[in-house]
Amino acid sequence: MHARRTAAPLDPRRWIVLAILSGSLLLISMDTTILNVAFPSLVGDLRPGAVQQLWIIDVYALALSGLLATAGALGDRWGRKRLLMAGFGIFSAASLIAVFSTEAWHVIAARALLGIGGAAIMPSTLSILRSVFTDAKERAFALAVWAAVFGGGMAFGPVVGGLLVQDYGWHSAFLLNLPVVAVIVAAGLRYLPESRSARSAGRWDRWGVGQSIVGMLALAGGIKQLGKSGVADPLPWALLALAAAALTVFVRRQLRVENPLLQVRLFAKPAFSVAATAIFLPMVGMGAIFFLVTQWFQYGQGYTPLEAGLRLLPAPLALICASMVAPTLMQRFAIRHVLGAGLVVLAAGMALPWTFQQFADLGYPAFAVALTVMGLGAGIATTVASVTLISAAPADEVSSAAAIEETCYELGSAMGVAVLGSTAAALYRGNLPALDLDGSTVAAVRESVGEAAHIAEQLGGTVGKGLIEAASQAYTLAITPAFLIAGLLAVAAAATTWTVIPRDLRPTENH
């Protein structure tokens, strides 16, 4: 008679841990987008140039994505709980710097420091979650909550930002971080377990750290610069060449060192690599869409920051509902079909504004329908992709998996703002009619729709009204093709899912 195999005991603190980690993630994900709705107030106050505006939006995600691999490995070695607490210390200091900023470069520096703190926090949340939830079904539910919080936080950021900015100014978007951090740290010190990787012993790979940071920052910077200055500028190509060289050397080094900074061999698993793709490609579109729609609401439709944030609510509400349903779908149907269908629904939502525009003028009802459909597709797709990606990684390699997943989220969103945002900006300039204004004013109007709105307010009267109407129409015509491109990226991810993921993959079952 064989002895019956007993399952590992479940951690009694696991649901409290999930609540603490969800609060941590909510804060980080909201900071990714909360500035979108505060941005017009900040621009009006500090008057940053066009390049400074891009850096204020992008530097948070770029700093975060550039340091995620290093942070994941540091957590394995130093302790994930300890790194999480240190990350919140950095996050608090950066928030204070932002609150007292009086120059554009102060905000850029604060946002970069917020990204560094976020890089310490985000991989730790997933690593701790994986170590606490040992049952596959419970882990799938916990990851569904994680995905819902992350996606909901990105979309609720503009709502919370709108409430604060309308009454207290753009500084309040950063001030919000401080009391939330205090609560999370107090609860985390009491309830979070400490954990390290059994593979973390050995020499610290300093060369790998430098190669990964240089490579990721050069990659993101090159794509951002390419979208801004065009293919004729040699600078973005130089940055992309540097990124290719640094990342190639980094990957080759990680494949041969005894204690790699990042387990790049995880990409050899089809389910892992497809799940990463199914996060990255849609996030390119989602990051750009939330940025562009928020600007359209305020500049194109004249909504206040709060009104703009509230009109984004269909997306996070649908995303949260879909994320909670995803684990049940994963148990009843093949993973490849659930993930593929979610991506197709997401693509349909992204393409709807462009489709509606072919038949009638766009208004909020069309965007509300599109945001709802996008939220449903994103909720299913990101949840299934997260569960698949984390479950495909061995327990000792979960920090690498977490770092890769977070890099896909953050770098995808930043690249979407840079590339699709620049595409929309170029289309906006092309759609502007001839303006009966002096040369310097026309140049400023062509720079961005935000600058056009500011100049129209200064001009006032029929001239100002005519200018904002022309700029609004040009911007509306510019953003829908960018949405369509975003939808095509989601379709590409769906096709990859159905082609590569094994038919019998079941990440919600214990093995």
Short mmCIF file of C-alpha atoms in Angstrom, two decimals, residues 8-496:
data_model
loop_
_atom_site.label_atom_id
_atom_site.label_comp_id
_atom_site.label_asym_id
_atom_site.label_seq_id
_atom_site.Cartn_x
_atom_site.Cartn_y
_atom_site.Cartn_z
CA ALA A 8 1.92 21.45 1.41
CA PRO A 9 0.09 23.28 4.21
CA LEU A 10 -1.54 26.51 3.15
CA ASP A 11 -0.25 29.74 4.68
CA PRO A 12 -3.02 31.10 6.98
CA ARG A 13 -1.88 34.67 6.25
CA ARG A 14 -2.16 34.32 2.48
CA TRP A 15 -5.34 36.42 2.02
CA ILE A 16 -3.98 39.22 4.24
CA VAL A 17 -0.77 39.07 2.19
CA LEU A 18 -2.81 39.33 -1.02
CA ALA A 19 -4.58 42.44 0.32
CA ILE A 20 -1.27 44.12 1.23
CA LEU A 21 0.32 43.27 -2.12
CA SER A 22 -2.79 44.48 -3.95
CA GLY A 23 -2.54 47.81 -2.14
CA SER A 24 1.12 48.04 -3.15
CA LEU A 25 0.33 47.29 -6.76
CA LEU A 26 -2.63 49.68 -6.83
CA LEU A 27 -0.38 52.56 -5.83
CA ILE A 28 2.27 51.73 -8.43
CA SER A 29 -0.17 51.16 -11.28
CA MET A 30 -2.11 54.34 -10.51
CA ASP A 31 1.13 56.32 -10.65
CA THR A 32 1.62 55.06 -14.21
CA THR A 33 -1.43 57.00 -15.42
CA ILE A 34 -2.47 59.45 -12.69
CA LEU A 35 -0.34 62.17 -14.24
CA ASN A 36 -2.19 61.92 -17.57
CA VAL A 37 -5.16 63.79 -16.14
CA ALA A 38 -3.00 66.16 -14.07
CA PHE A 39 -0.77 66.89 -17.07
CA PRO A 40 -2.64 69.91 -18.49
CA SER A 41 -2.56 71.63 -15.07
CA LEU A 42 1.15 70.86 -14.70
CA VAL A 43 1.89 72.18 -18.20
CA GLY A 44 -0.06 75.35 -17.51
CA ASP A 45 1.84 75.89 -14.26
CA LEU A 46 5.43 74.93 -15.15
CA ARG A 47 5.27 75.45 -18.96
CA PRO A 48 7.71 72.64 -19.87
CA GLY A 49 8.90 72.36 -23.46
CA ALA A 50 7.77 69.57 -25.78
CA VAL A 51 10.76 67.35 -24.96
CA GLN A 52 10.32 67.95 -21.22
CA GLN A 53 6.64 67.03 -21.52
CA LEU A 54 7.52 63.69 -23.08
CA TRP A 55 10.08 62.99 -20.37
CA ILE A 56 7.64 63.85 -17.57
CA ILE A 57 5.20 61.26 -18.94
CA ASP A 58 7.72 58.57 -19.97
CA VAL A 59 10.60 58.65 -17.49
CA TYR A 60 8.68 56.84 -14.72
CA ALA A 61 8.02 53.76 -16.84
CA LEU A 62 11.43 53.89 -18.51
CA ALA A 63 13.32 53.98 -15.19
CA LEU A 64 11.12 51.24 -13.80
CA SER A 65 11.49 48.92 -16.80
CA GLY A 66 15.24 49.50 -17.00
CA LEU A 67 15.78 48.34 -13.40
CA LEU A 68 13.28 45.48 -13.05
CA ALA A 69 15.75 42.68 -13.87
CA THR A 70 18.26 44.01 -11.35
CA ALA A 71 15.56 44.51 -8.70
CA GLY A 72 14.23 40.98 -9.12
CA ALA A 73 17.69 39.47 -8.63
CA LEU A 74 18.39 41.78 -5.69
CA GLY A 75 15.18 40.63 -4.00
CA ASP A 76 16.22 36.99 -4.41
CA ARG A 77 19.51 37.71 -2.67
CA TRP A 78 18.64 40.44 -0.14
CA GLY A 79 15.08 39.41 0.72
CA ARG A 80 11.89 40.25 -1.15
CA LYS A 81 10.10 41.79 1.83
CA ARG A 82 13.15 43.90 2.65
CA LEU A 83 13.40 45.13 -0.94
CA LEU A 84 9.67 45.92 -0.97
CA MET A 85 10.00 48.08 2.13
CA ALA A 86 13.10 49.84 0.72
CA GLY A 87 11.20 50.52 -2.48
CA PHE A 88 8.44 52.24 -0.56
CA GLY A 89 11.03 54.39 1.22
CA ILE A 90 12.35 55.58 -2.17
CA PHE A 91 8.80 56.05 -3.41
CA SER A 92 7.93 58.29 -0.44
CA ALA A 93 11.03 60.45 -0.90
CA ALA A 94 10.31 60.87 -4.60
CA SER A 95 6.70 61.85 -3.89
CA LEU A 96 7.87 64.59 -1.53
CA ILE A 97 10.24 65.94 -4.19
CA ALA A 98 7.36 66.07 -6.67
CA VAL A 99 5.04 67.81 -4.21
CA PHE A 100 7.55 70.66 -3.74
CA SER A 101 8.60 70.90 -7.43
CA THR A 102 8.78 74.35 -8.95
CA GLU A 103 10.59 73.51 -12.22
CA ALA A 104 9.93 70.94 -14.93
CA TRP A 105 13.24 69.18 -14.27
CA HIS A 106 12.24 68.72 -10.61
CA VAL A 107 9.20 66.72 -11.75
CA ILE A 108 11.31 64.71 -14.21
CA ALA A 109 13.78 63.82 -11.44
CA ALA A 110 10.95 62.91 -9.05
CA ARG A 111 9.27 60.72 -11.66
CA ALA A 112 12.57 58.93 -12.36
CA LEU A 113 13.03 58.28 -8.63
CA LEU A 114 9.43 57.03 -8.43
CA GLY A 115 10.34 54.58 -11.19
CA ILE A 116 13.34 53.34 -9.20
CA GLY A 117 11.11 52.78 -6.17
CA GLY A 118 8.53 51.06 -8.34
CA ALA A 119 11.19 48.73 -9.75
CA ALA A 120 11.96 47.58 -6.21
CA ILE A 121 8.29 47.09 -5.37
CA MET A 122 6.73 45.39 -8.40
CA PRO A 123 8.74 42.13 -8.79
CA SER A 124 8.58 41.66 -5.02
CA THR A 125 4.76 41.61 -5.09
CA LEU A 126 4.60 38.74 -7.60
CA SER A 127 7.48 36.82 -6.01
CA ILE A 128 5.90 36.95 -2.54
CA LEU A 129 2.50 36.06 -4.00
CA ARG A 130 3.92 32.98 -5.74
CA SER A 131 5.69 31.80 -2.56
CA VAL A 132 2.58 32.25 -0.38
CA PHE A 133 -0.05 30.72 -2.71
CA THR A 134 1.09 27.12 -3.19
CA ASP A 135 -2.25 25.76 -4.51
CA ALA A 136 -2.57 26.26 -8.28
CA LYS A 137 -6.28 27.17 -8.25
CA GLU A 138 -5.86 29.63 -5.40
CA ARG A 139 -2.80 31.07 -7.11
CA ALA A 140 -4.82 31.58 -10.31
CA PHE A 141 -7.45 33.50 -8.32
CA ALA A 142 -4.76 35.56 -6.56
CA LEU A 143 -3.16 36.42 -9.90
CA ALA A 144 -6.60 37.37 -11.24
CA VAL A 145 -6.93 39.81 -8.34
CA TRP A 146 -3.40 41.02 -9.10
CA ALA A 147 -4.25 41.60 -12.78
CA ALA A 148 -7.53 43.32 -11.89
CA VAL A 149 -5.77 45.63 -9.44
CA PHE A 150 -3.00 46.44 -11.90
CA GLY A 151 -5.31 47.15 -14.82
CA GLY A 152 -7.89 48.86 -12.66
CA GLY A 153 -5.24 51.02 -11.03
CA MET A 154 -3.96 52.20 -14.41
CA ALA A 155 -7.49 53.22 -15.39
CA PHE A 156 -8.61 54.53 -11.97
CA GLY A 157 -5.51 56.74 -11.81
CA PRO A 158 -7.10 59.45 -13.98
CA VAL A 159 -10.31 59.34 -11.90
CA VAL A 160 -8.49 59.80 -8.60
CA GLY A 161 -6.19 62.34 -10.24
CA GLY A 162 -9.17 64.25 -11.56
CA LEU A 163 -10.78 64.44 -8.12
CA LEU A 164 -7.56 65.74 -6.58
CA VAL A 165 -6.38 68.05 -9.35
CA GLN A 166 -9.74 69.78 -9.72
CA ASP A 167 -9.70 70.99 -6.11
CA TYR A 168 -6.06 70.90 -4.98
CA GLY A 169 -3.85 71.22 -8.07
CA TRP A 170 -1.46 68.81 -9.76
CA HIS A 171 0.84 68.51 -6.70
CA SER A 172 -1.90 66.56 -4.91
CA ALA A 173 -1.50 63.67 -7.38
CA PHE A 174 1.86 62.99 -5.72
CA LEU A 175 0.83 63.86 -2.18
CA LEU A 176 -1.69 61.01 -2.26
CA ASN A 177 1.18 58.48 -2.22
CA LEU A 178 2.36 59.33 1.31
CA PRO A 179 -0.55 58.17 3.50
CA VAL A 180 -1.09 55.08 1.34
CA VAL A 181 2.58 54.12 1.70
CA ALA A 182 2.39 54.55 5.48
CA VAL A 183 -0.52 52.10 5.76
CA ILE A 184 1.06 49.53 3.43
CA VAL A 185 4.43 49.61 5.19
CA ALA A 186 2.84 49.24 8.64
CA ALA A 187 0.79 46.23 7.51
CA GLY A 188 3.66 44.75 5.48
CA LEU A 189 6.13 44.82 8.36
CA ARG A 190 3.65 42.86 10.47
CA TYR A 191 2.21 40.31 8.05
CA LEU A 192 4.45 39.81 5.00
CA PRO A 193 6.77 36.78 5.12
CA GLU A 194 10.41 37.12 4.14
CA SER A 195 11.63 34.93 1.28
CA ARG A 196 14.76 34.44 -0.79
CA SER A 197 15.72 32.22 -3.71
CA ALA A 198 17.75 29.08 -3.08
CA ARG A 199 19.77 30.03 -6.19
CA SER A 200 20.72 33.49 -4.96
CA ALA A 201 24.08 32.50 -3.46
CA GLY A 202 27.25 33.34 -5.35
CA ARG A 203 28.85 36.41 -6.82
CA TRP A 204 26.71 39.42 -7.71
CA ASP A 205 26.73 39.91 -11.48
CA ARG A 206 27.81 43.57 -11.66
CA TRP A 207 28.54 43.38 -15.38
CA GLY A 208 25.08 41.97 -16.02
CA VAL A 209 23.50 44.81 -14.05
CA GLY A 210 25.27 47.43 -16.16
CA GLN A 211 24.48 45.65 -19.43
CA SER A 212 20.78 45.26 -18.63
CA ILE A 213 20.33 48.88 -17.54
CA VAL A 214 22.22 50.32 -20.51
CA GLY A 215 20.45 48.02 -22.94
CA MET A 216 16.91 48.64 -21.70
CA LEU A 217 17.29 52.40 -21.37
CA ALA A 218 18.90 52.66 -24.82
CA LEU A 219 16.13 50.53 -26.32
CA ALA A 220 13.33 52.60 -24.81
CA GLY A 221 15.11 55.89 -25.50
CA GLY A 222 15.81 54.92 -29.10
CA ILE A 223 12.21 54.05 -29.84
CA LYS A 224 10.99 57.22 -28.12
CA GLN A 225 13.43 59.36 -30.08
CA LEU A 226 12.55 57.58 -33.33
CA GLY A 227 8.87 58.36 -32.83
CA LYS A 228 9.66 62.00 -32.04
CA SER A 229 12.28 62.91 -34.62
CA GLY A 230 11.60 60.44 -37.45
CA VAL A 231 13.71 57.97 -39.39
CA ALA A 232 16.05 60.61 -40.83
CA ASP A 233 17.55 61.45 -37.43
CA PRO A 234 20.71 59.38 -36.69
CA LEU A 235 20.34 59.63 -32.88
CA PRO A 236 17.55 57.03 -32.45
CA TRP A 237 19.38 54.57 -34.71
CA ALA A 238 22.53 55.01 -32.62
CA LEU A 239 20.55 54.34 -29.44
CA LEU A 240 18.88 51.27 -30.95
CA ALA A 241 22.25 49.95 -32.10
CA LEU A 242 23.63 50.44 -28.58
CA ALA A 243 20.58 48.63 -27.17
CA ALA A 244 21.01 45.70 -29.55
CA ALA A 245 24.69 45.36 -28.66
CA ALA A 246 24.21 45.69 -24.88
CA LEU A 247 21.23 43.33 -24.72
CA THR A 248 22.92 40.73 -26.93
CA VAL A 249 25.97 40.72 -24.67
CA PHE A 250 23.67 40.61 -21.63
CA VAL A 251 21.70 37.59 -22.88
CA ARG A 252 24.83 35.67 -23.87
CA ARG A 253 26.35 36.37 -20.46
CA GLN A 254 23.21 35.23 -18.62
CA LEU A 255 23.27 31.94 -20.52
CA ARG A 256 26.77 31.07 -19.34
CA VAL A 257 27.17 32.49 -15.79
CA GLU A 258 26.47 30.21 -12.83
CA ASN A 259 24.12 32.64 -11.04
CA PRO A 260 22.40 34.67 -13.77
CA LEU A 261 20.79 37.99 -13.01
CA LEU A 262 17.84 37.02 -15.22
CA GLN A 263 16.78 33.50 -16.23
CA VAL A 264 16.52 34.17 -19.96
CA ARG A 265 16.14 30.42 -20.55
CA LEU A 266 12.52 30.86 -19.49
CA PHE A 267 11.85 32.15 -23.01
CA ALA A 268 12.64 28.66 -24.34
CA LYS A 269 9.28 27.56 -22.92
CA PRO A 270 6.59 28.30 -25.55
CA ALA A 271 3.89 29.07 -22.97
CA PHE A 272 6.14 31.56 -21.18
CA SER A 273 7.29 33.41 -24.30
CA VAL A 274 3.77 33.63 -25.74
CA ALA A 275 2.35 34.86 -22.44
CA ALA A 276 5.01 37.58 -22.34
CA THR A 277 4.12 38.56 -25.91
CA ALA A 278 0.41 38.57 -25.00
CA ILE A 279 1.17 41.14 -22.30
CA PHE A 280 3.67 43.31 -24.17
CA LEU A 281 1.88 43.88 -27.50
CA PRO A 282 -1.53 44.83 -26.03
CA MET A 283 0.17 47.11 -23.48
CA VAL A 284 1.76 49.07 -26.34
CA GLY A 285 -1.78 49.82 -27.46
CA MET A 286 -3.37 50.27 -24.04
CA GLY A 287 -0.69 52.67 -22.80
CA ALA A 288 -1.11 54.86 -25.86
CA ILE A 289 -4.91 54.72 -25.83
CA PHE A 290 -5.29 55.81 -22.20
CA PHE A 291 -2.87 58.68 -22.81
CA LEU A 292 -4.52 59.81 -26.06
CA VAL A 293 -8.12 59.42 -24.86
CA THR A 294 -7.44 61.39 -21.67
CA GLN A 295 -5.97 64.23 -23.74
CA TRP A 296 -8.90 64.05 -26.20
CA PHE A 297 -11.42 64.31 -23.38
CA GLN A 298 -9.78 67.44 -21.97
CA TYR A 299 -8.50 69.23 -25.06
CA GLY A 300 -10.89 67.95 -27.71
CA GLN A 301 -14.11 67.86 -25.67
CA GLY A 302 -13.36 70.49 -23.02
CA TYR A 303 -13.95 68.21 -20.01
CA THR A 304 -12.45 69.05 -16.64
CA PRO A 305 -9.84 66.63 -15.22
CA LEU A 306 -12.49 64.97 -13.04
CA GLU A 307 -14.98 64.68 -15.92
CA ALA A 308 -12.25 63.15 -18.09
CA GLY A 309 -11.32 60.62 -15.40
CA LEU A 310 -14.94 59.60 -14.80
CA ARG A 311 -15.48 59.01 -18.50
CA LEU A 312 -12.70 56.41 -18.46
CA LEU A 313 -14.55 54.30 -15.88
CA PRO A 314 -16.12 51.82 -18.35
CA ALA A 315 -12.66 50.37 -19.00
CA PRO A 316 -11.56 49.55 -15.42
CA LEU A 317 -15.01 48.36 -14.37
CA ALA A 318 -15.19 45.96 -17.31
CA LEU A 319 -11.58 44.88 -16.74
CA ILE A 320 -12.19 44.04 -13.08
CA CYS A 321 -15.31 42.00 -13.89
CA ALA A 322 -13.54 40.10 -16.69
CA SER A 323 -10.47 39.41 -14.53
CA MET A 324 -12.63 37.79 -11.84
CA VAL A 325 -14.32 35.55 -14.43
CA ALA A 326 -11.04 34.53 -16.11
CA PRO A 327 -9.99 31.78 -13.60
CA THR A 328 -13.32 29.98 -14.15
CA LEU A 329 -12.89 30.20 -17.92
CA MET A 330 -9.35 28.82 -17.58
CA GLN A 331 -10.65 25.75 -15.73
CA ARG A 332 -13.41 25.04 -18.29
CA PHE A 333 -11.67 25.78 -21.59
CA ALA A 334 -8.22 25.41 -23.12
CA ILE A 335 -5.86 28.22 -22.15
CA ARG A 336 -4.99 29.00 -25.75
CA HIS A 337 -8.66 29.64 -26.59
CA VAL A 338 -9.37 31.81 -23.54
CA LEU A 339 -6.25 33.92 -24.08
CA GLY A 340 -6.76 34.16 -27.84
CA ALA A 341 -10.42 35.13 -27.49
CA GLY A 342 -9.56 37.79 -24.89
CA LEU A 343 -7.01 39.34 -27.24
CA VAL A 344 -9.48 39.36 -30.14
CA VAL A 345 -12.10 41.13 -27.97
CA LEU A 346 -9.44 43.65 -26.93
CA ALA A 347 -8.51 44.26 -30.58
CA ALA A 348 -12.17 44.79 -31.48
CA GLY A 349 -12.52 47.42 -28.77
CA MET A 350 -9.40 49.21 -29.98
CA ALA A 351 -10.66 49.28 -33.56
CA LEU A 352 -14.17 50.53 -32.72
CA PRO A 353 -13.40 54.30 -32.61
CA TRP A 354 -11.84 54.16 -36.07
CA THR A 355 -14.80 52.11 -37.34
CA PHE A 356 -17.38 54.48 -35.87
CA GLN A 357 -15.54 57.44 -37.39
CA GLN A 358 -16.12 56.06 -40.88
CA PHE A 359 -19.88 56.55 -40.45
CA ALA A 360 -20.39 59.48 -38.09
CA ASP A 361 -18.67 62.09 -35.95
CA LEU A 362 -17.12 60.63 -32.83
CA GLY A 363 -18.64 61.46 -29.47
CA TYR A 364 -18.36 60.06 -25.97
CA PRO A 365 -20.94 57.23 -26.44
CA ALA A 366 -18.73 55.67 -29.11
CA PHE A 367 -15.70 55.87 -26.84
CA ALA A 368 -17.69 54.46 -23.89
CA VAL A 369 -18.60 51.37 -25.92
CA ALA A 370 -15.00 50.99 -27.11
CA LEU A 371 -13.59 51.36 -23.59
CA THR A 372 -16.02 48.75 -22.25
CA VAL A 373 -15.08 46.21 -24.91
CA MET A 374 -11.38 46.94 -24.39
CA GLY A 375 -11.76 46.43 -20.65
CA LEU A 376 -13.45 43.05 -21.11
CA GLY A 377 -10.77 41.82 -23.49
CA ALA A 378 -7.88 43.20 -21.44
CA GLY A 379 -9.23 41.70 -18.21
CA ILE A 380 -9.37 38.20 -19.65
CA ALA A 381 -6.14 38.43 -21.66
CA THR A 382 -3.88 39.93 -18.97
CA THR A 383 -5.16 37.59 -16.27
CA VAL A 384 -4.68 34.46 -18.35
CA ALA A 385 -1.28 35.64 -19.57
CA SER A 386 -0.12 36.41 -16.01
CA VAL A 387 -1.25 33.04 -14.65
CA THR A 388 0.37 31.23 -17.58
CA LEU A 389 3.65 33.15 -17.34
CA ILE A 390 4.10 32.79 -13.57
CA SER A 391 3.00 29.13 -13.55
CA ALA A 392 5.48 28.30 -16.33
CA ALA A 393 8.41 29.41 -14.15
CA PRO A 394 9.89 27.15 -11.43
CA ALA A 395 9.54 28.51 -7.89
CA ASP A 396 13.25 29.40 -7.71
CA GLU A 397 12.98 31.45 -10.91
CA VAL A 398 9.81 33.36 -10.09
CA SER A 399 11.67 36.67 -9.58
CA SER A 400 12.99 36.50 -13.13
CA ALA A 401 9.48 35.70 -14.38
CA ALA A 402 8.06 38.59 -12.36
CA ALA A 403 10.70 40.99 -13.68
CA ILE A 404 10.01 39.93 -17.26
CA GLU A 405 6.25 40.30 -16.81
CA GLU A 406 6.56 43.76 -15.26
CA THR A 407 8.99 44.81 -17.99
CA CYS A 408 6.41 43.78 -20.59
CA TYR A 409 3.75 45.88 -18.84
CA GLU A 410 5.84 48.98 -18.26
CA LEU A 411 8.01 49.05 -21.36
CA GLY A 412 4.99 48.22 -23.50
CA SER A 413 3.02 51.12 -22.05
CA ALA A 414 5.95 53.54 -22.39
CA MET A 415 6.62 52.49 -25.97
CA GLY A 416 2.94 52.89 -26.79
CA VAL A 417 2.95 56.49 -25.56
CA ALA A 418 6.18 57.17 -27.45
CA VAL A 419 5.50 55.43 -30.76
CA LEU A 420 1.71 55.58 -31.17
CA GLY A 421 1.62 58.94 -29.39
CA SER A 422 4.16 60.28 -31.87
CA THR A 423 2.19 58.75 -34.74
CA ALA A 424 -0.94 60.55 -33.54
CA ALA A 425 1.05 63.79 -33.16
CA ALA A 426 2.31 63.54 -36.75
CA LEU A 427 -1.22 62.86 -38.03
CA TYR A 428 -2.50 65.80 -35.96
CA ARG A 429 -0.04 68.14 -37.66
CA GLY A 430 -1.03 66.78 -41.06
CA ASN A 431 -4.75 67.23 -40.37
CA LEU A 432 -4.50 70.85 -39.22
CA PRO A 433 -5.96 73.30 -41.76
CA ALA A 434 -4.23 76.52 -42.78
CA LEU A 435 -4.41 78.93 -39.84
CA ASP A 436 -4.63 82.73 -40.15
CA LEU A 437 -2.10 83.33 -37.37
CA ASP A 438 1.50 84.53 -37.20
CA GLY A 439 4.31 82.03 -37.85
CA SER A 440 5.44 81.47 -34.26
CA THR A 441 1.86 80.91 -33.09
CA VAL A 442 1.18 78.41 -35.89
CA ALA A 443 4.38 76.55 -34.99
CA ALA A 444 3.26 76.32 -31.37
CA VAL A 445 -0.21 75.09 -32.37
CA ARG A 446 1.35 72.41 -34.56
CA GLU A 447 3.55 71.24 -31.69
CA SER A 448 0.70 69.66 -29.71
CA VAL A 449 -3.04 69.87 -29.15
CA GLY A 450 -2.30 70.94 -25.56
CA GLU A 451 -0.35 73.94 -26.76
CA ALA A 452 -3.18 74.74 -29.21
CA ALA A 453 -5.70 74.69 -26.34
CA HIS A 454 -3.49 77.00 -24.27
CA ILE A 455 -3.10 79.49 -27.15
CA ALA A 456 -6.84 79.37 -27.93
CA GLU A 457 -7.58 80.26 -24.30
CA GLN A 458 -5.19 83.21 -24.51
CA LEU A 459 -6.68 84.46 -27.80
CA GLY A 460 -10.30 84.09 -26.68
CA GLY A 461 -13.30 85.26 -28.72
CA THR A 462 -14.19 83.83 -32.11
CA VAL A 463 -10.51 83.41 -33.06
CA GLY A 464 -9.80 81.28 -30.01
CA LYS A 465 -13.00 79.27 -30.49
CA GLY A 466 -12.19 78.62 -34.15
CA LEU A 467 -8.65 77.55 -33.27
CA ILE A 468 -9.69 75.01 -30.63
CA GLU A 469 -12.38 73.60 -32.93
CA ALA A 470 -9.83 73.12 -35.73
CA ALA A 471 -7.27 71.58 -33.35
CA SER A 472 -9.91 69.30 -31.79
CA GLN A 473 -11.06 68.03 -35.18
CA ALA A 474 -7.47 67.43 -36.29
CA TYR A 475 -6.68 65.55 -33.07
CA THR A 476 -9.82 63.41 -33.31
CA LEU A 477 -8.89 62.38 -36.85
CA ALA A 478 -5.33 61.65 -35.66
CA ILE A 479 -5.94 59.32 -32.72
CA THR A 480 -8.27 56.73 -34.28
CA PRO A 481 -5.66 55.37 -36.75
CA ALA A 482 -3.34 54.94 -33.75
CA PHE A 483 -6.09 52.93 -32.05
CA LEU A 484 -6.40 50.77 -35.16
CA ILE A 485 -2.66 50.03 -35.11
CA ALA A 486 -3.00 49.08 -31.44
CA GLY A 487 -5.77 46.63 -32.38
CA LEU A 488 -3.55 45.02 -35.02
CA LEU A 489 -0.90 44.39 -32.37
CA ALA A 490 -3.48 42.58 -30.22
CA VAL A 491 -4.51 40.48 -33.23
CA ALA A 492 -0.86 39.53 -33.78
CA ALA A 493 -0.63 38.41 -30.14
CA ALA A 494 -3.81 36.34 -30.55
CA ALA A 495 -2.46 34.63 -33.67
CA THR A 496 0.77 33.79 -31.83
#
